[in-house]
Amino acid sequence: MKRIVRYISVLLLTVLLFGCEHKELCYEHPHLVPVRVEAVWDRFCEYPMGMTVIFFPQDGTEAICVESHNPDKVSVNIPVNTYDVLVFNETMSELGSINFRNMDRLSTAEAYAYEIYSQMKMKRSVNEPIVADPERLGIAIHRDFKVTEEMLKQYRHQKELGLPIEETVLTVYPENVIYTVYVKVHVHGIYNVRSVESSLSGIAEGYMMDSEVRTSPRVTHLLTNWSAVTSESERSEGYLSTSCLSFGLPSDHEGKAEENILNMSVRLVDNETVLNYAFLVGNRFSETKDDCSRILYLELGKPAIDIPDDPDIPDVPDEPDDPTPDDPDTPDDPDDPGYDDPDEPIVFPDVKPEGSFDGGVSIDPSFEGDHSVEIKSAKEKKQNKE
């Protein structure tokens, strides 16, 4: 009996030793090939904090995703296969205003704008999701990247002989896919403008990375940080301007006026009168591209906004603490630093909304032209209250 137990113990020990040896042999003959992806950001014109690299096997097996805080290079070991490789700036979690979906296949991979909630005080012209401005997104795609059996044999040979490991290098050049939209609206009576709140509808929700299609679902961007500039020759003339980042116009955009609506709510210096406009601007965009940027220009001239000469609207805000011309504290000498030259052109500072805003109005279907306007004066509001 003791002899049988001894034989069984020896047999089990042999099996265990054989199993460990088998695992060691598999380890010594790797099945993965070392690859290094290097990114050159010259065409993106920004130096990111990191990057994401996704290898999509063309045989349909699971994609390999690598995120790194090194924006210059990423090293990874991957199996023998043929890949389509997607590279973009930052990690997916670091791009706070861009979401990603369907990232298991390159053909379905999409970046899209992050929807936000806004407490809006006015009706909007269209019922679209409101989104945050996306960060700049630099994308590169390299197709048919082959990791071969020959590369694997070479790696095994180097490892067995203790030679320096030579990684297979793939160099990519990401380019920006985000549009900057510049908006410029000419105004008569601009000296009466106190603040501006606005939105732009009909913008593409996202970007298909494989086909470069800007997706058809439309979204609305809030336009903030408006600036007002007066003409050097005529104080009442000037323009309002702002900009935002977006995924641009949808790829199926037809250039029709009604496809995009610029809603503007202009509050005058009496802080009560509000002028609401809805401009149909889908046929007003011009597009350009340089080495680093994609740009959409939208300019409304004529002027597009003509502020009425309402006697109830003062030229300047009524501030009780401001010195008047009869105030002895007001300097009369032009050389005095506090002297206020009445002939000097006025440049408004950045005009920022005081709260969240929808910036839209309903459009009358019978209206003919490219905009509608609703004017509520301080006098009308007072009469309504009475």
PDB file of C-alpha atoms in Angstrom, residues 131-330:
ATOM      1  CA  VAL A 131     -25.098  70.866 -27.109  1.00  0.00           C
ATOM      2  CA  ALA A 132     -21.825  72.093 -25.687  1.00  0.00           C
ATOM      3  CA  ASP A 133     -19.118  73.348 -28.007  1.00  0.00           C
ATOM      4  CA  PRO A 134     -16.773  70.392 -28.633  1.00  0.00           C
ATOM      5  CA  GLU A 135     -13.065  70.574 -27.969  1.00  0.00           C
ATOM      6  CA  ARG A 136     -10.743  70.535 -30.958  1.00  0.00           C
ATOM      7  CA  LEU A 137     -10.413  66.959 -32.210  1.00  0.00           C
ATOM      8  CA  GLY A 138      -7.441  65.802 -34.278  1.00  0.00           C
ATOM      9  CA  ILE A 139      -7.923  62.479 -36.102  1.00  0.00           C
ATOM     10  CA  ALA A 140      -5.661  60.233 -38.192  1.00  0.00           C
ATOM     11  CA  ILE A 141      -6.601  56.914 -39.845  1.00  0.00           C
ATOM     12  CA  HIS A 142      -4.071  54.460 -41.254  1.00  0.00           C
ATOM     13  CA  ARG A 143      -5.586  51.609 -43.221  1.00  0.00           C
ATOM     14  CA  ASP A 144      -4.204  48.132 -43.962  1.00  0.00           C
ATOM     15  CA  PHE A 145      -1.481  48.125 -41.320  1.00  0.00           C
ATOM     16  CA  LYS A 146      -0.051  44.604 -41.556  1.00  0.00           C
ATOM     17  CA  VAL A 147       1.459  42.725 -38.628  1.00  0.00           C
ATOM     18  CA  THR A 148       2.934  39.587 -40.245  1.00  0.00           C
ATOM     19  CA  GLU A 149       4.273  36.188 -39.232  1.00  0.00           C
ATOM     20  CA  GLU A 150       7.692  37.345 -40.431  1.00  0.00           C
ATOM     21  CA  MET A 151       7.596  40.204 -37.889  1.00  0.00           C
ATOM     22  CA  LEU A 152       6.689  37.695 -35.192  1.00  0.00           C
ATOM     23  CA  LYS A 153       9.587  35.366 -36.142  1.00  0.00           C
ATOM     24  CA  GLN A 154      12.008  38.288 -36.094  1.00  0.00           C
ATOM     25  CA  TYR A 155      10.798  39.350 -32.637  1.00  0.00           C
ATOM     26  CA  ARG A 156      11.160  35.783 -31.297  1.00  0.00           C
ATOM     27  CA  HIS A 157      14.661  35.555 -32.720  1.00  0.00           C
ATOM     28  CA  GLN A 158      15.717  38.842 -31.098  1.00  0.00           C
ATOM     29  CA  LYS A 159      14.263  37.797 -27.773  1.00  0.00           C
ATOM     30  CA  GLU A 160      15.849  34.323 -27.779  1.00  0.00           C
ATOM     31  CA  LEU A 161      19.310  35.737 -28.559  1.00  0.00           C
ATOM     32  CA  GLY A 162      18.967  38.633 -26.126  1.00  0.00           C
ATOM     33  CA  LEU A 163      19.248  41.191 -28.935  1.00  0.00           C
ATOM     34  CA  PRO A 164      17.735  44.709 -28.751  1.00  0.00           C
ATOM     35  CA  ILE A 165      14.038  44.535 -29.617  1.00  0.00           C
ATOM     36  CA  GLU A 166      13.141  46.455 -32.778  1.00  0.00           C
ATOM     37  CA  GLU A 167       9.558  47.698 -32.686  1.00  0.00           C
ATOM     38  CA  THR A 168       7.550  48.071 -35.865  1.00  0.00           C
ATOM     39  CA  VAL A 169       6.892  51.841 -36.171  1.00  0.00           C
ATOM     40  CA  LEU A 170       3.727  53.445 -37.540  1.00  0.00           C
ATOM     41  CA  THR A 171       3.776  57.260 -37.968  1.00  0.00           C
ATOM     42  CA  VAL A 172       0.501  59.206 -38.242  1.00  0.00           C
ATOM     43  CA  TYR A 173      -0.401  62.883 -38.779  1.00  0.00           C
ATOM     44  CA  PRO A 174      -3.700  63.803 -37.074  1.00  0.00           C
ATOM     45  CA  GLU A 175      -5.728  66.706 -38.512  1.00  0.00           C
ATOM     46  CA  ASN A 176      -8.391  68.865 -36.907  1.00  0.00           C
ATOM     47  CA  VAL A 177     -12.003  67.999 -37.827  1.00  0.00           C
ATOM     48  CA  ILE A 178     -13.774  70.666 -35.723  1.00  0.00           C
ATOM     49  CA  TYR A 179     -15.149  73.843 -37.286  1.00  0.00           C
ATOM     50  CA  THR A 180     -14.910  77.338 -35.834  1.00  0.00           C
ATOM     51  CA  VAL A 181     -18.083  79.253 -36.711  1.00  0.00           C
ATOM     52  CA  TYR A 182     -17.632  83.044 -36.880  1.00  0.00           C
ATOM     53  CA  VAL A 183     -20.816  85.130 -36.731  1.00  0.00           C
ATOM     54  CA  LYS A 184     -20.939  88.850 -37.572  1.00  0.00           C
ATOM     55  CA  VAL A 185     -24.161  90.901 -37.544  1.00  0.00           C
ATOM     56  CA  HIS A 186     -24.238  94.543 -38.669  1.00  0.00           C
ATOM     57  CA  VAL A 187     -26.344  96.839 -36.491  1.00  0.00           C
ATOM     58  CA  HIS A 188     -27.736 100.364 -36.827  1.00  0.00           C
ATOM     59  CA  GLY A 189     -28.152 101.991 -33.420  1.00  0.00           C
ATOM     60  CA  ILE A 190     -25.523  99.804 -31.817  1.00  0.00           C
ATOM     61  CA  TYR A 191     -24.879 102.367 -29.074  1.00  0.00           C
ATOM     62  CA  ASN A 192     -28.243 101.290 -27.599  1.00  0.00           C
ATOM     63  CA  VAL A 193     -27.167  97.633 -27.173  1.00  0.00           C
ATOM     64  CA  ARG A 194     -26.679  96.433 -23.607  1.00  0.00           C
ATOM     65  CA  SER A 195     -26.349  92.633 -24.027  1.00  0.00           C
ATOM     66  CA  VAL A 196     -26.953  89.844 -26.535  1.00  0.00           C
ATOM     67  CA  GLU A 197     -28.125  86.251 -26.117  1.00  0.00           C
ATOM     68  CA  SER A 198     -28.313  83.963 -29.129  1.00  0.00           C
ATOM     69  CA  SER A 199     -28.363  80.466 -30.599  1.00  0.00           C
ATOM     70  CA  LEU A 200     -27.632  78.823 -33.953  1.00  0.00           C
ATOM     71  CA  SER A 201     -29.626  75.768 -35.060  1.00  0.00           C
ATOM     72  CA  GLY A 202     -29.190  73.156 -37.778  1.00  0.00           C
ATOM     73  CA  ILE A 203     -25.587  72.185 -36.930  1.00  0.00           C
ATOM     74  CA  ALA A 204     -24.283  68.619 -37.326  1.00  0.00           C
ATOM     75  CA  GLU A 205     -24.481  66.528 -34.172  1.00  0.00           C
ATOM     76  CA  GLY A 206     -21.310  64.527 -34.797  1.00  0.00           C
ATOM     77  CA  TYR A 207     -18.650  63.104 -37.085  1.00  0.00           C
ATOM     78  CA  MET A 208     -18.285  59.593 -38.525  1.00  0.00           C
ATOM     79  CA  MET A 209     -14.562  58.875 -38.321  1.00  0.00           C
ATOM     80  CA  ASP A 210     -14.334  56.340 -41.146  1.00  0.00           C
ATOM     81  CA  SER A 211     -16.450  58.030 -43.830  1.00  0.00           C
ATOM     82  CA  GLU A 212     -15.795  61.620 -42.642  1.00  0.00           C
ATOM     83  CA  VAL A 213     -19.557  62.234 -42.771  1.00  0.00           C
ATOM     84  CA  ARG A 214     -20.942  65.009 -40.569  1.00  0.00           C
ATOM     85  CA  THR A 215     -24.058  63.422 -39.181  1.00  0.00           C
ATOM     86  CA  SER A 216     -27.583  64.402 -40.181  1.00  0.00           C
ATOM     87  CA  PRO A 217     -29.171  64.781 -36.719  1.00  0.00           C
ATOM     88  CA  ARG A 218     -29.279  68.540 -36.159  1.00  0.00           C
ATOM     89  CA  VAL A 219     -28.362  70.288 -32.907  1.00  0.00           C
ATOM     90  CA  THR A 220     -28.357  73.844 -31.580  1.00  0.00           C
ATOM     91  CA  HIS A 221     -25.372  75.763 -30.216  1.00  0.00           C
ATOM     92  CA  LEU A 222     -25.717  78.646 -27.772  1.00  0.00           C
ATOM     93  CA  LEU A 223     -23.753  81.716 -28.848  1.00  0.00           C
ATOM     94  CA  THR A 224     -22.237  83.671 -25.974  1.00  0.00           C
ATOM     95  CA  ASN A 225     -19.408  86.171 -25.432  1.00  0.00           C
ATOM     96  CA  TRP A 226     -20.669  88.633 -28.033  1.00  0.00           C
ATOM     97  CA  SER A 227     -18.543  91.690 -28.753  1.00  0.00           C
ATOM     98  CA  ALA A 228     -19.879  94.991 -30.068  1.00  0.00           C
ATOM     99  CA  VAL A 229     -17.742  97.366 -32.151  1.00  0.00           C
ATOM    100  CA  THR A 230     -18.819 100.779 -33.413  1.00  0.00           C
ATOM    101  CA  SER A 231     -17.829 102.382 -36.681  1.00  0.00           C
ATOM    102  CA  GLU A 232     -15.000 104.901 -36.572  1.00  0.00           C
ATOM    103  CA  SER A 233     -16.953 107.292 -38.821  1.00  0.00           C
ATOM    104  CA  GLU A 234     -20.503 106.846 -37.532  1.00  0.00           C
ATOM    105  CA  ARG A 235     -21.267 106.181 -33.872  1.00  0.00           C
ATOM    106  CA  SER A 236     -24.661 104.605 -34.561  1.00  0.00           C
ATOM    107  CA  GLU A 237     -23.232 102.010 -36.977  1.00  0.00           C
ATOM    108  CA  GLY A 238     -21.307  98.899 -35.982  1.00  0.00           C
ATOM    109  CA  TYR A 239     -21.491  95.150 -35.677  1.00  0.00           C
ATOM    110  CA  LEU A 240     -21.901  92.348 -33.155  1.00  0.00           C
ATOM    111  CA  SER A 241     -19.643  89.311 -33.403  1.00  0.00           C
ATOM    112  CA  THR A 242     -18.981  85.993 -31.700  1.00  0.00           C
ATOM    113  CA  SER A 243     -17.784  82.470 -32.484  1.00  0.00           C
ATOM    114  CA  CYS A 244     -18.291  78.874 -31.414  1.00  0.00           C
ATOM    115  CA  LEU A 245     -16.802  75.433 -32.071  1.00  0.00           C
ATOM    116  CA  SER A 246     -18.911  72.752 -33.743  1.00  0.00           C
ATOM    117  CA  PHE A 247     -18.885  69.702 -36.020  1.00  0.00           C
ATOM    118  CA  GLY A 248     -19.902  71.998 -38.887  1.00  0.00           C
ATOM    119  CA  LEU A 249     -22.838  71.725 -41.262  1.00  0.00           C
ATOM    120  CA  PRO A 250     -24.369  68.274 -41.864  1.00  0.00           C
ATOM    121  CA  SER A 251     -23.016  66.476 -44.916  1.00  0.00           C
ATOM    122  CA  ASP A 252     -26.504  66.472 -46.459  1.00  0.00           C
ATOM    123  CA  HIS A 253     -26.876  70.249 -46.032  1.00  0.00           C
ATOM    124  CA  GLU A 254     -28.458  71.744 -49.180  1.00  0.00           C
ATOM    125  CA  GLY A 255     -27.680  75.407 -48.631  1.00  0.00           C
ATOM    126  CA  LYS A 256     -31.317  76.404 -48.100  1.00  0.00           C
ATOM    127  CA  ALA A 257     -32.023  79.435 -45.923  1.00  0.00           C
ATOM    128  CA  GLU A 258     -34.426  77.615 -43.611  1.00  0.00           C
ATOM    129  CA  GLU A 259     -31.909  74.879 -42.728  1.00  0.00           C
ATOM    130  CA  ASN A 260     -30.193  77.083 -40.130  1.00  0.00           C
ATOM    131  CA  ILE A 261     -31.751  79.712 -37.876  1.00  0.00           C
ATOM    132  CA  LEU A 262     -29.820  82.385 -36.000  1.00  0.00           C
ATOM    133  CA  ASN A 263     -31.944  83.482 -33.028  1.00  0.00           C
ATOM    134  CA  MET A 264     -30.903  86.712 -31.313  1.00  0.00           C
ATOM    135  CA  SER A 265     -32.290  88.486 -28.274  1.00  0.00           C
ATOM    136  CA  VAL A 266     -30.914  92.017 -28.000  1.00  0.00           C
ATOM    137  CA  ARG A 267     -31.436  93.825 -24.696  1.00  0.00           C
ATOM    138  CA  LEU A 268     -31.161  97.613 -24.928  1.00  0.00           C
ATOM    139  CA  VAL A 269     -29.496  99.993 -22.509  1.00  0.00           C
ATOM    140  CA  ASP A 270     -32.710 100.727 -20.613  1.00  0.00           C
ATOM    141  CA  ASN A 271     -32.419  97.085 -19.455  1.00  0.00           C
ATOM    142  CA  GLU A 272     -36.117  96.543 -20.249  1.00  0.00           C
ATOM    143  CA  THR A 273     -36.536  96.728 -24.015  1.00  0.00           C
ATOM    144  CA  VAL A 274     -35.822  93.405 -25.740  1.00  0.00           C
ATOM    145  CA  LEU A 275     -35.658  92.896 -29.517  1.00  0.00           C
ATOM    146  CA  ASN A 276     -36.023  89.279 -30.656  1.00  0.00           C
ATOM    147  CA  TYR A 277     -34.895  88.197 -34.128  1.00  0.00           C
ATOM    148  CA  ALA A 278     -34.932  84.939 -36.068  1.00  0.00           C
ATOM    149  CA  PHE A 279     -32.698  85.018 -39.154  1.00  0.00           C
ATOM    150  CA  LEU A 280     -32.858  82.239 -41.749  1.00  0.00           C
ATOM    151  CA  VAL A 281     -29.178  81.815 -42.618  1.00  0.00           C
ATOM    152  CA  GLY A 282     -28.689  78.377 -44.177  1.00  0.00           C
ATOM    153  CA  ASN A 283     -27.686  80.008 -47.481  1.00  0.00           C
ATOM    154  CA  ARG A 284     -25.324  82.555 -45.911  1.00  0.00           C
ATOM    155  CA  PHE A 285     -22.361  80.381 -44.860  1.00  0.00           C
ATOM    156  CA  SER A 286     -18.967  80.487 -46.518  1.00  0.00           C
ATOM    157  CA  GLU A 287     -16.365  77.817 -45.756  1.00  0.00           C
ATOM    158  CA  THR A 288     -12.577  77.865 -45.751  1.00  0.00           C
ATOM    159  CA  LYS A 289      -9.744  75.719 -44.454  1.00  0.00           C
ATOM    160  CA  ASP A 290      -6.116  76.368 -43.620  1.00  0.00           C
ATOM    161  CA  ASP A 291      -3.323  74.157 -42.313  1.00  0.00           C
ATOM    162  CA  CYS A 292      -4.864  73.895 -38.846  1.00  0.00           C
ATOM    163  CA  SER A 293      -8.451  75.112 -38.905  1.00  0.00           C
ATOM    164  CA  ARG A 294     -11.796  74.562 -40.574  1.00  0.00           C
ATOM    165  CA  ILE A 295     -13.836  77.764 -40.630  1.00  0.00           C
ATOM    166  CA  LEU A 296     -17.449  78.703 -41.330  1.00  0.00           C
ATOM    167  CA  TYR A 297     -18.207  82.411 -41.805  1.00  0.00           C
ATOM    168  CA  LEU A 298     -21.689  83.833 -41.300  1.00  0.00           C
ATOM    169  CA  GLU A 299     -22.125  87.575 -41.875  1.00  0.00           C
ATOM    170  CA  LEU A 300     -25.402  89.534 -41.952  1.00  0.00           C
ATOM    171  CA  GLY A 301     -25.140  93.030 -43.389  1.00  0.00           C
ATOM    172  CA  LYS A 302     -27.485  95.842 -44.680  1.00  0.00           C
ATOM    173  CA  PRO A 303     -27.630  96.300 -41.474  1.00  0.00           C
ATOM    174  CA  ALA A 304     -29.485  93.207 -40.365  1.00  0.00           C
ATOM    175  CA  ILE A 305     -30.603  94.828 -37.101  1.00  0.00           C
ATOM    176  CA  ASP A 306     -32.035  98.358 -37.151  1.00  0.00           C
ATOM    177  CA  ILE A 307     -32.724  99.522 -33.604  1.00  0.00           C
ATOM    178  CA  PRO A 308     -35.586 102.060 -33.629  1.00  0.00           C
ATOM    179  CA  ASP A 309     -35.108 105.572 -32.287  1.00  0.00           C
ATOM    180  CA  ASP A 310     -37.337 105.166 -29.258  1.00  0.00           C
ATOM    181  CA  PRO A 311     -37.377 108.294 -27.068  1.00  0.00           C
ATOM    182  CA  ASP A 312     -37.861 106.034 -24.041  1.00  0.00           C
ATOM    183  CA  ILE A 313     -34.456 104.456 -24.705  1.00  0.00           C
ATOM    184  CA  PRO A 314     -31.515 106.536 -23.432  1.00  0.00           C
ATOM    185  CA  ASP A 315     -28.238 106.609 -25.309  1.00  0.00           C
ATOM    186  CA  VAL A 316     -26.383 105.397 -22.226  1.00  0.00           C
ATOM    187  CA  PRO A 317     -27.482 103.460 -19.130  1.00  0.00           C
ATOM    188  CA  ASP A 318     -28.931 105.626 -16.400  1.00  0.00           C
ATOM    189  CA  GLU A 319     -26.344 105.224 -13.686  1.00  0.00           C
ATOM    190  CA  PRO A 320     -26.993 107.580 -10.724  1.00  0.00           C
ATOM    191  CA  ASP A 321     -23.352 107.558  -9.669  1.00  0.00           C
ATOM    192  CA  ASP A 322     -21.993 108.581 -13.073  1.00  0.00           C
ATOM    193  CA  PRO A 323     -20.772 112.170 -13.290  1.00  0.00           C
ATOM    194  CA  THR A 324     -22.853 114.521 -15.473  1.00  0.00           C
ATOM    195  CA  PRO A 325     -21.470 117.384 -17.609  1.00  0.00           C
ATOM    196  CA  ASP A 326     -22.432 119.811 -14.793  1.00  0.00           C
ATOM    197  CA  ASP A 327     -20.638 117.745 -12.177  1.00  0.00           C
ATOM    198  CA  PRO A 328     -17.577 119.671 -10.975  1.00  0.00           C
ATOM    199  CA  ASP A 329     -15.691 116.371 -10.618  1.00  0.00           C
ATOM    200  CA  THR A 330     -15.841 115.792 -14.390  1.00  0.00           C
TER     201      THR A 330
END
